[in-house]
Amino acid sequence: MEENKGMCFVIMPISDPSGYDEGHFASIYRDIFRPAIESAGYEPHRVDEDSSSGLIQAKIIENLIQAPMAVCDLSTRNPNVLFELGIRQAFDKPVVLVQEKGTERIFDINGISCLDYDPRLLYSEVLKSQDCIRRAILETESKPRYNSLIKLLKLSSAKMPEEGLSKNEMNEVMLNSIMGAVRELKKELSDVRQCYFLADKRETQDARDTAATPEERAEREAIQNKLWKTYMVTQQTLKSLPPLDEKQMKILKDAIKQAKEINQFIPTPDE
């Protein structure tokens, strides 16, 4: 293993989308990405590994701009992943693109290299994927033009303002984060209700549990856990807000009202 060169920020889905086994991308990170990054001399990091308090979106932006290396998994076309990749590219920071075999190439970034890995996690394929990603990281590190749309198109990279964000601008970022989380909660709530009330004739919770298929129960549990995590992120964001002006306070009160309405239906994962 080479000397530690700093953080390699991993841009990838955190939760598992429909069609993937629970814990799939956590396994990809643990078995393929982390060993490859460490063997290239970097410290792998996903945003969900950050235990400190604060606004999660701010941490993501900070890591995207400041990390000396990044690996981006395009497998599910996750909009958050693509958004974060766009920021990384705008600031002309080195990034290695990967995706699972069989994923269609994205036209807009088809001009830069993207490695395929085998998602089945067969031992021999895992070792092969680790080595390919390790070599891609080292090549990206040694060649500044490698995987850079900014340099390829001869554009100027984005720059952070020297004065940083004002308190009012930071409030706006946090409020937008809260409203986004609340909207996500409402969508998740709709999915949970659909799982809980698949048949209106099931009059009690016990009857619903008895009548539900194993697939229905597994889907309901997965959505329930995801809903709870989203709610906890919203609560953490609320606690980190600085003083607000009158307009911002009105938006916040509306968000809190909606969150409380949603919270009445959210069971904890232990229930």
Tab-separated table of C-alpha atoms in Angstrom:
chain	number	residue	atom	x	y	z
A	1	MET	CA	0.000	0.000	0.000
A	2	GLU	CA	1.274	3.457	-0.882
A	3	GLU	CA	1.562	6.425	1.495
A	4	ASN	CA	-1.657	8.197	2.449
A	5	LYS	CA	-2.390	10.914	-0.126
A	6	GLY	CA	-5.555	12.218	1.506
A	7	MET	CA	-9.255	11.589	0.965
A	8	CYS	CA	-10.791	9.849	-2.021
A	9	PHE	CA	-14.454	10.851	-1.937
A	10	VAL	CA	-16.763	8.112	-3.231
A	11	ILE	CA	-19.815	9.373	-5.129
A	12	MET	CA	-22.348	6.545	-5.284
A	13	PRO	CA	-25.892	5.558	-4.263
A	14	ILE	CA	-26.191	5.320	-0.476
A	15	SER	CA	-29.512	3.465	-0.374
A	16	ASP	CA	-30.398	0.560	-2.634
A	17	PRO	CA	-32.868	1.403	-5.420
A	18	SER	CA	-35.642	-0.913	-6.533
A	19	GLY	CA	-34.336	-4.083	-8.142
A	20	TYR	CA	-31.216	-4.356	-5.957
A	21	ASP	CA	-30.721	-6.576	-2.911
A	22	GLU	CA	-30.541	-4.795	0.429
A	23	GLY	CA	-26.967	-3.734	1.170
A	24	HIS	CA	-25.821	-4.194	-2.441
A	25	PHE	CA	-23.994	-0.882	-2.816
A	26	ALA	CA	-22.594	-1.102	0.707
A	27	SER	CA	-21.015	-4.403	-0.386
A	28	ILE	CA	-19.685	-2.853	-3.610
A	29	TYR	CA	-18.093	-0.077	-1.561
A	30	ARG	CA	-16.643	-2.461	1.042
A	31	ASP	CA	-15.383	-5.196	-1.290
A	32	ILE	CA	-14.333	-3.289	-4.431
A	33	PHE	CA	-14.003	0.466	-3.999
A	34	ARG	CA	-12.463	0.678	-0.521
A	35	PRO	CA	-9.638	-1.849	-1.135
A	36	ALA	CA	-8.857	-0.315	-4.551
A	37	ILE	CA	-8.696	3.212	-3.128
A	38	GLU	CA	-6.546	2.177	-0.173
A	39	SER	CA	-4.117	0.289	-2.420
A	40	ALA	CA	-3.727	3.482	-4.484
A	41	GLY	CA	-2.703	5.362	-1.326
A	42	TYR	CA	-5.918	7.275	-0.556
A	43	GLU	CA	-8.378	7.210	2.336
A	44	PRO	CA	-11.842	6.173	1.040
A	45	HIS	CA	-14.810	8.154	2.332
A	46	ARG	CA	-18.574	8.162	1.779
A	47	VAL	CA	-20.706	10.973	3.151
A	48	ASP	CA	-22.709	8.550	5.338
A	49	GLU	CA	-19.481	7.707	7.193
A	50	ASP	CA	-19.244	11.256	8.558
A	51	SER	CA	-20.385	11.175	12.197
A	52	SER	CA	-20.078	14.913	12.873
A	53	SER	CA	-23.190	17.105	13.081
A	54	GLY	CA	-24.094	19.750	10.544
A	55	LEU	CA	-25.717	20.173	7.157
A	56	ILE	CA	-25.069	17.059	5.075
A	57	GLN	CA	-25.301	18.948	1.762
A	58	ALA	CA	-22.569	21.350	2.889
A	59	LYS	CA	-20.320	18.407	3.755
A	60	ILE	CA	-20.912	16.844	0.347
A	61	ILE	CA	-20.026	20.077	-1.477
A	62	GLU	CA	-16.936	20.526	0.685
A	63	ASN	CA	-15.756	16.980	-0.050
A	64	LEU	CA	-16.494	17.330	-3.766
A	65	ILE	CA	-14.365	20.469	-4.024
A	66	GLN	CA	-11.562	19.704	-1.593
A	67	ALA	CA	-10.891	15.949	-1.863
A	68	PRO	CA	-7.743	15.321	-3.935
A	69	MET	CA	-9.353	12.275	-5.606
A	70	ALA	CA	-12.854	10.910	-6.206
A	71	VAL	CA	-14.500	7.748	-7.543
A	72	CYS	CA	-17.992	8.053	-9.044
A	73	ASP	CA	-20.333	5.077	-9.596
A	74	LEU	CA	-22.817	5.787	-12.411
A	75	SER	CA	-24.587	2.406	-12.202
A	76	THR	CA	-28.137	3.522	-11.341
A	77	ARG	CA	-28.153	6.967	-13.021
A	78	ASN	CA	-28.928	8.297	-9.537
A	79	PRO	CA	-29.719	12.038	-9.905
A	80	ASN	CA	-27.775	12.907	-6.743
A	81	VAL	CA	-24.726	11.080	-8.100
A	82	LEU	CA	-24.940	12.912	-11.434
A	83	PHE	CA	-25.394	16.260	-9.683
A	84	GLU	CA	-22.321	15.646	-7.515
A	85	LEU	CA	-20.305	14.527	-10.544
A	86	GLY	CA	-21.271	17.778	-12.287
A	87	ILE	CA	-19.915	19.809	-9.366
A	88	ARG	CA	-16.689	17.800	-9.307
A	89	GLN	CA	-16.224	18.314	-13.045
A	90	ALA	CA	-17.094	22.037	-12.857
A	91	PHE	CA	-14.253	22.583	-10.392
A	92	ASP	CA	-11.981	20.456	-12.611
A	93	LYS	CA	-11.129	17.962	-9.874
A	94	PRO	CA	-9.836	14.466	-10.732
A	95	VAL	CA	-12.459	11.721	-10.733
A	96	VAL	CA	-12.535	8.062	-11.799
A	97	LEU	CA	-15.834	6.973	-13.376
A	98	VAL	CA	-17.066	3.407	-12.838
A	99	GLN	CA	-20.303	1.513	-13.395
A	100	GLU	CA	-21.538	-2.052	-13.250
A	101	LYS	CA	-21.352	-4.137	-16.405
A	102	GLY	CA	-24.393	-3.751	-18.634
A	103	THR	CA	-25.079	-0.115	-17.702
A	104	GLU	CA	-25.741	2.029	-20.760
A	105	ARG	CA	-23.211	4.801	-21.338
A	106	ILE	CA	-24.339	8.362	-20.677
A	107	PHE	CA	-24.048	10.339	-23.907
A	108	ASP	CA	-23.007	13.671	-22.362
A	109	ILE	CA	-19.946	12.162	-20.678
A	110	ASN	CA	-19.225	9.486	-23.257
A	111	GLY	CA	-15.990	11.264	-24.174
A	112	ILE	CA	-14.250	10.349	-20.926
A	113	SER	CA	-13.209	6.928	-19.701
A	114	CYS	CA	-15.536	4.798	-17.576
A	115	LEU	CA	-14.587	1.421	-16.089
A	116	ASP	CA	-16.974	-1.521	-15.806
A	117	TYR	CA	-17.066	-3.746	-12.731
A	118	ASP	CA	-18.866	-7.047	-12.154
A	119	PRO	CA	-21.702	-6.494	-9.614
A	120	ARG	CA	-21.987	-10.219	-8.807
A	121	LEU	CA	-18.969	-9.914	-6.468
A	122	LEU	CA	-17.356	-13.164	-7.594
A	123	TYR	CA	-13.953	-13.448	-5.927
A	124	SER	CA	-11.843	-13.402	-9.099
A	125	GLU	CA	-13.884	-10.534	-10.567
A	126	VAL	CA	-13.637	-8.548	-7.339
A	127	LEU	CA	-9.838	-8.766	-7.442
A	128	LYS	CA	-9.831	-7.783	-11.115
A	129	SER	CA	-12.126	-4.797	-10.476
A	130	GLN	CA	-10.016	-3.674	-7.520
A	131	ASP	CA	-6.876	-3.672	-9.646
A	132	CYS	CA	-8.508	-1.874	-12.583
A	133	ILE	CA	-9.836	0.892	-10.328
A	134	ARG	CA	-6.500	1.182	-8.506
A	135	ARG	CA	-4.662	1.662	-11.799
A	136	ALA	CA	-7.271	4.150	-13.015
A	137	ILE	CA	-6.831	6.220	-9.842
A	138	LEU	CA	-3.054	6.309	-10.289
A	139	GLU	CA	-3.379	7.209	-13.977
A	140	THR	CA	-5.879	9.966	-13.190
A	141	GLU	CA	-3.519	11.288	-10.529
A	142	SER	CA	-0.536	11.409	-12.916
A	143	LYS	CA	-2.386	12.878	-15.914
A	144	PRO	CA	-4.294	16.123	-15.150
A	145	ARG	CA	-6.216	15.968	-18.451
A	146	TYR	CA	-7.445	12.442	-17.759
A	147	ASN	CA	-11.262	12.356	-17.291
A	148	SER	CA	-11.567	16.154	-17.303
A	149	LEU	CA	-14.352	17.638	-19.420
A	150	ILE	CA	-13.130	21.115	-18.478
A	151	LYS	CA	-9.683	20.489	-19.976
A	152	LEU	CA	-11.116	18.508	-22.883
A	153	LEU	CA	-13.343	21.450	-23.879
A	154	LYS	CA	-10.738	24.077	-22.878
A	155	LEU	CA	-13.084	25.779	-20.422
A	156	SER	CA	-12.348	27.713	-17.240
A	157	SER	CA	-13.031	25.820	-14.031
A	158	ALA	CA	-15.406	27.087	-11.335
A	159	LYS	CA	-13.967	28.986	-8.358
A	160	MET	CA	-15.198	29.371	-4.799
A	161	PRO	CA	-15.811	33.012	-3.794
A	162	GLU	CA	-13.161	34.230	-1.369
A	163	GLU	CA	-15.704	35.724	1.011
A	164	GLY	CA	-17.748	32.514	1.216
A	165	LEU	CA	-21.499	32.360	1.880
A	166	SER	CA	-23.231	34.992	3.977
A	167	LYS	CA	-25.418	33.948	6.916
A	168	ASN	CA	-28.519	34.705	4.871
A	169	GLU	CA	-27.285	32.608	1.944
A	170	MET	CA	-26.469	29.745	4.316
A	171	ASN	CA	-29.988	30.005	5.750
A	172	GLU	CA	-31.406	29.689	2.229
A	173	VAL	CA	-29.288	26.581	1.577
A	174	MET	CA	-30.452	24.976	4.832
A	175	LEU	CA	-34.106	25.827	4.238
A	176	ASN	CA	-33.973	24.391	0.726
A	177	SER	CA	-32.406	21.284	2.232
A	178	ILE	CA	-35.221	20.978	4.764
A	179	MET	CA	-37.961	21.456	2.158
A	180	GLY	CA	-36.281	18.901	-0.096
A	181	ALA	CA	-36.153	16.422	2.777
A	182	VAL	CA	-39.815	17.075	3.604
A	183	ARG	CA	-40.824	16.497	-0.024
A	184	GLU	CA	-38.855	13.236	0.006
A	185	LEU	CA	-40.592	12.231	3.238
A	186	LYS	CA	-44.030	12.843	1.712
A	187	LYS	CA	-43.132	10.670	-1.275
A	188	GLU	CA	-41.799	7.928	1.007
A	189	LEU	CA	-44.941	8.182	3.143
A	190	SER	CA	-47.074	7.556	0.073
A	191	ASP	CA	-45.014	4.430	-0.678
A	192	VAL	CA	-45.326	3.224	2.917
A	193	ARG	CA	-49.087	3.688	2.905
A	194	GLN	CA	-49.304	1.714	-0.310
A	195	CYS	CA	-47.392	-1.134	1.342
A	196	TYR	CA	-49.461	-0.982	4.527
A	197	PHE	CA	-52.812	-0.826	2.776
A	198	LEU	CA	-52.369	-3.067	-0.234
A	199	ALA	CA	-55.859	-4.444	0.349
A	200	ASP	CA	-58.510	-2.242	1.951
A	201	LYS	CA	-60.346	-5.321	3.211
A	202	ARG	CA	-57.515	-6.138	5.639
A	203	GLU	CA	-59.118	-4.475	8.651
A	204	THR	CA	-56.311	-4.769	11.242
A	205	GLN	CA	-52.519	-4.562	11.242
A	206	ASP	CA	-52.309	-8.228	12.301
A	207	ALA	CA	-54.587	-9.203	9.410
A	208	ARG	CA	-52.466	-7.181	6.985
A	209	ASP	CA	-49.259	-8.798	8.294
A	210	THR	CA	-50.781	-12.269	8.018
A	211	ALA	CA	-52.106	-11.705	4.505
A	212	ALA	CA	-48.984	-9.964	3.179
A	213	THR	CA	-46.544	-11.973	1.086
A	214	PRO	CA	-42.858	-12.171	2.132
A	215	GLU	CA	-42.047	-9.804	-0.740
A	216	GLU	CA	-44.632	-7.273	0.472
A	217	ARG	CA	-43.311	-7.416	4.036
A	218	ALA	CA	-39.692	-7.035	2.872
A	219	GLU	CA	-40.594	-4.053	0.661
A	220	ARG	CA	-42.547	-2.426	3.469
A	221	GLU	CA	-39.680	-2.880	5.935
A	222	ALA	CA	-37.135	-1.428	3.476
A	223	ILE	CA	-39.291	1.656	2.784
A	224	GLN	CA	-40.024	2.057	6.500
A	225	ASN	CA	-36.294	2.075	7.364
A	226	LYS	CA	-35.512	4.518	4.560
A	227	LEU	CA	-38.345	6.785	5.708
A	228	TRP	CA	-37.017	6.791	9.262
A	229	LYS	CA	-33.486	7.677	8.108
A	230	THR	CA	-34.822	10.552	5.979
A	231	TYR	CA	-36.812	11.872	8.930
A	232	MET	CA	-33.731	11.757	11.193
A	233	VAL	CA	-31.681	13.728	8.628
A	234	THR	CA	-34.430	16.361	8.567
A	235	GLN	CA	-34.410	16.605	12.365
A	236	GLN	CA	-30.612	16.982	12.384
A	237	THR	CA	-30.807	19.784	9.814
A	238	LEU	CA	-33.450	21.629	11.847
A	239	LYS	CA	-31.157	21.653	14.889
A	240	SER	CA	-28.269	23.228	12.955
A	241	LEU	CA	-30.169	26.283	11.660
A	242	PRO	CA	-28.826	29.754	12.559
A	243	PRO	CA	-31.200	32.724	13.264
A	244	LEU	CA	-33.712	33.332	10.449
A	245	ASP	CA	-35.479	36.378	9.114
A	246	GLU	CA	-39.300	36.635	9.026
A	247	LYS	CA	-39.706	35.169	5.532
A	248	GLN	CA	-37.370	32.271	6.258
A	249	MET	CA	-39.121	31.576	9.570
A	250	LYS	CA	-42.469	31.282	7.748
A	251	ILE	CA	-40.958	28.683	5.371
A	252	LEU	CA	-39.434	26.822	8.303
A	253	LYS	CA	-42.723	26.736	10.244
A	254	ASP	CA	-44.475	25.293	7.183
A	255	ALA	CA	-41.766	22.621	6.870
A	256	ILE	CA	-42.039	21.740	10.567
A	257	LYS	CA	-45.841	21.495	10.294
A	258	GLN	CA	-45.584	19.088	7.369
A	259	ALA	CA	-42.848	17.089	9.101
A	260	LYS	CA	-45.012	16.721	12.241
A	261	GLU	CA	-47.953	15.514	10.136
A	262	ILE	CA	-45.680	12.925	8.540
A	263	ASN	CA	-44.140	11.951	11.875
A	264	GLN	CA	-47.528	10.821	13.200
A	265	PHE	CA	-47.412	7.931	10.748
A	266	ILE	CA	-43.718	6.996	10.997
A	267	PRO	CA	-43.042	3.861	13.045
A	268	THR	CA	-39.474	3.419	14.274
A	269	PRO	CA	-37.526	0.470	12.784
A	270	ASP	CA	-37.729	-1.302	16.156
A	271	GLU	CA	-41.521	-1.306	16.289
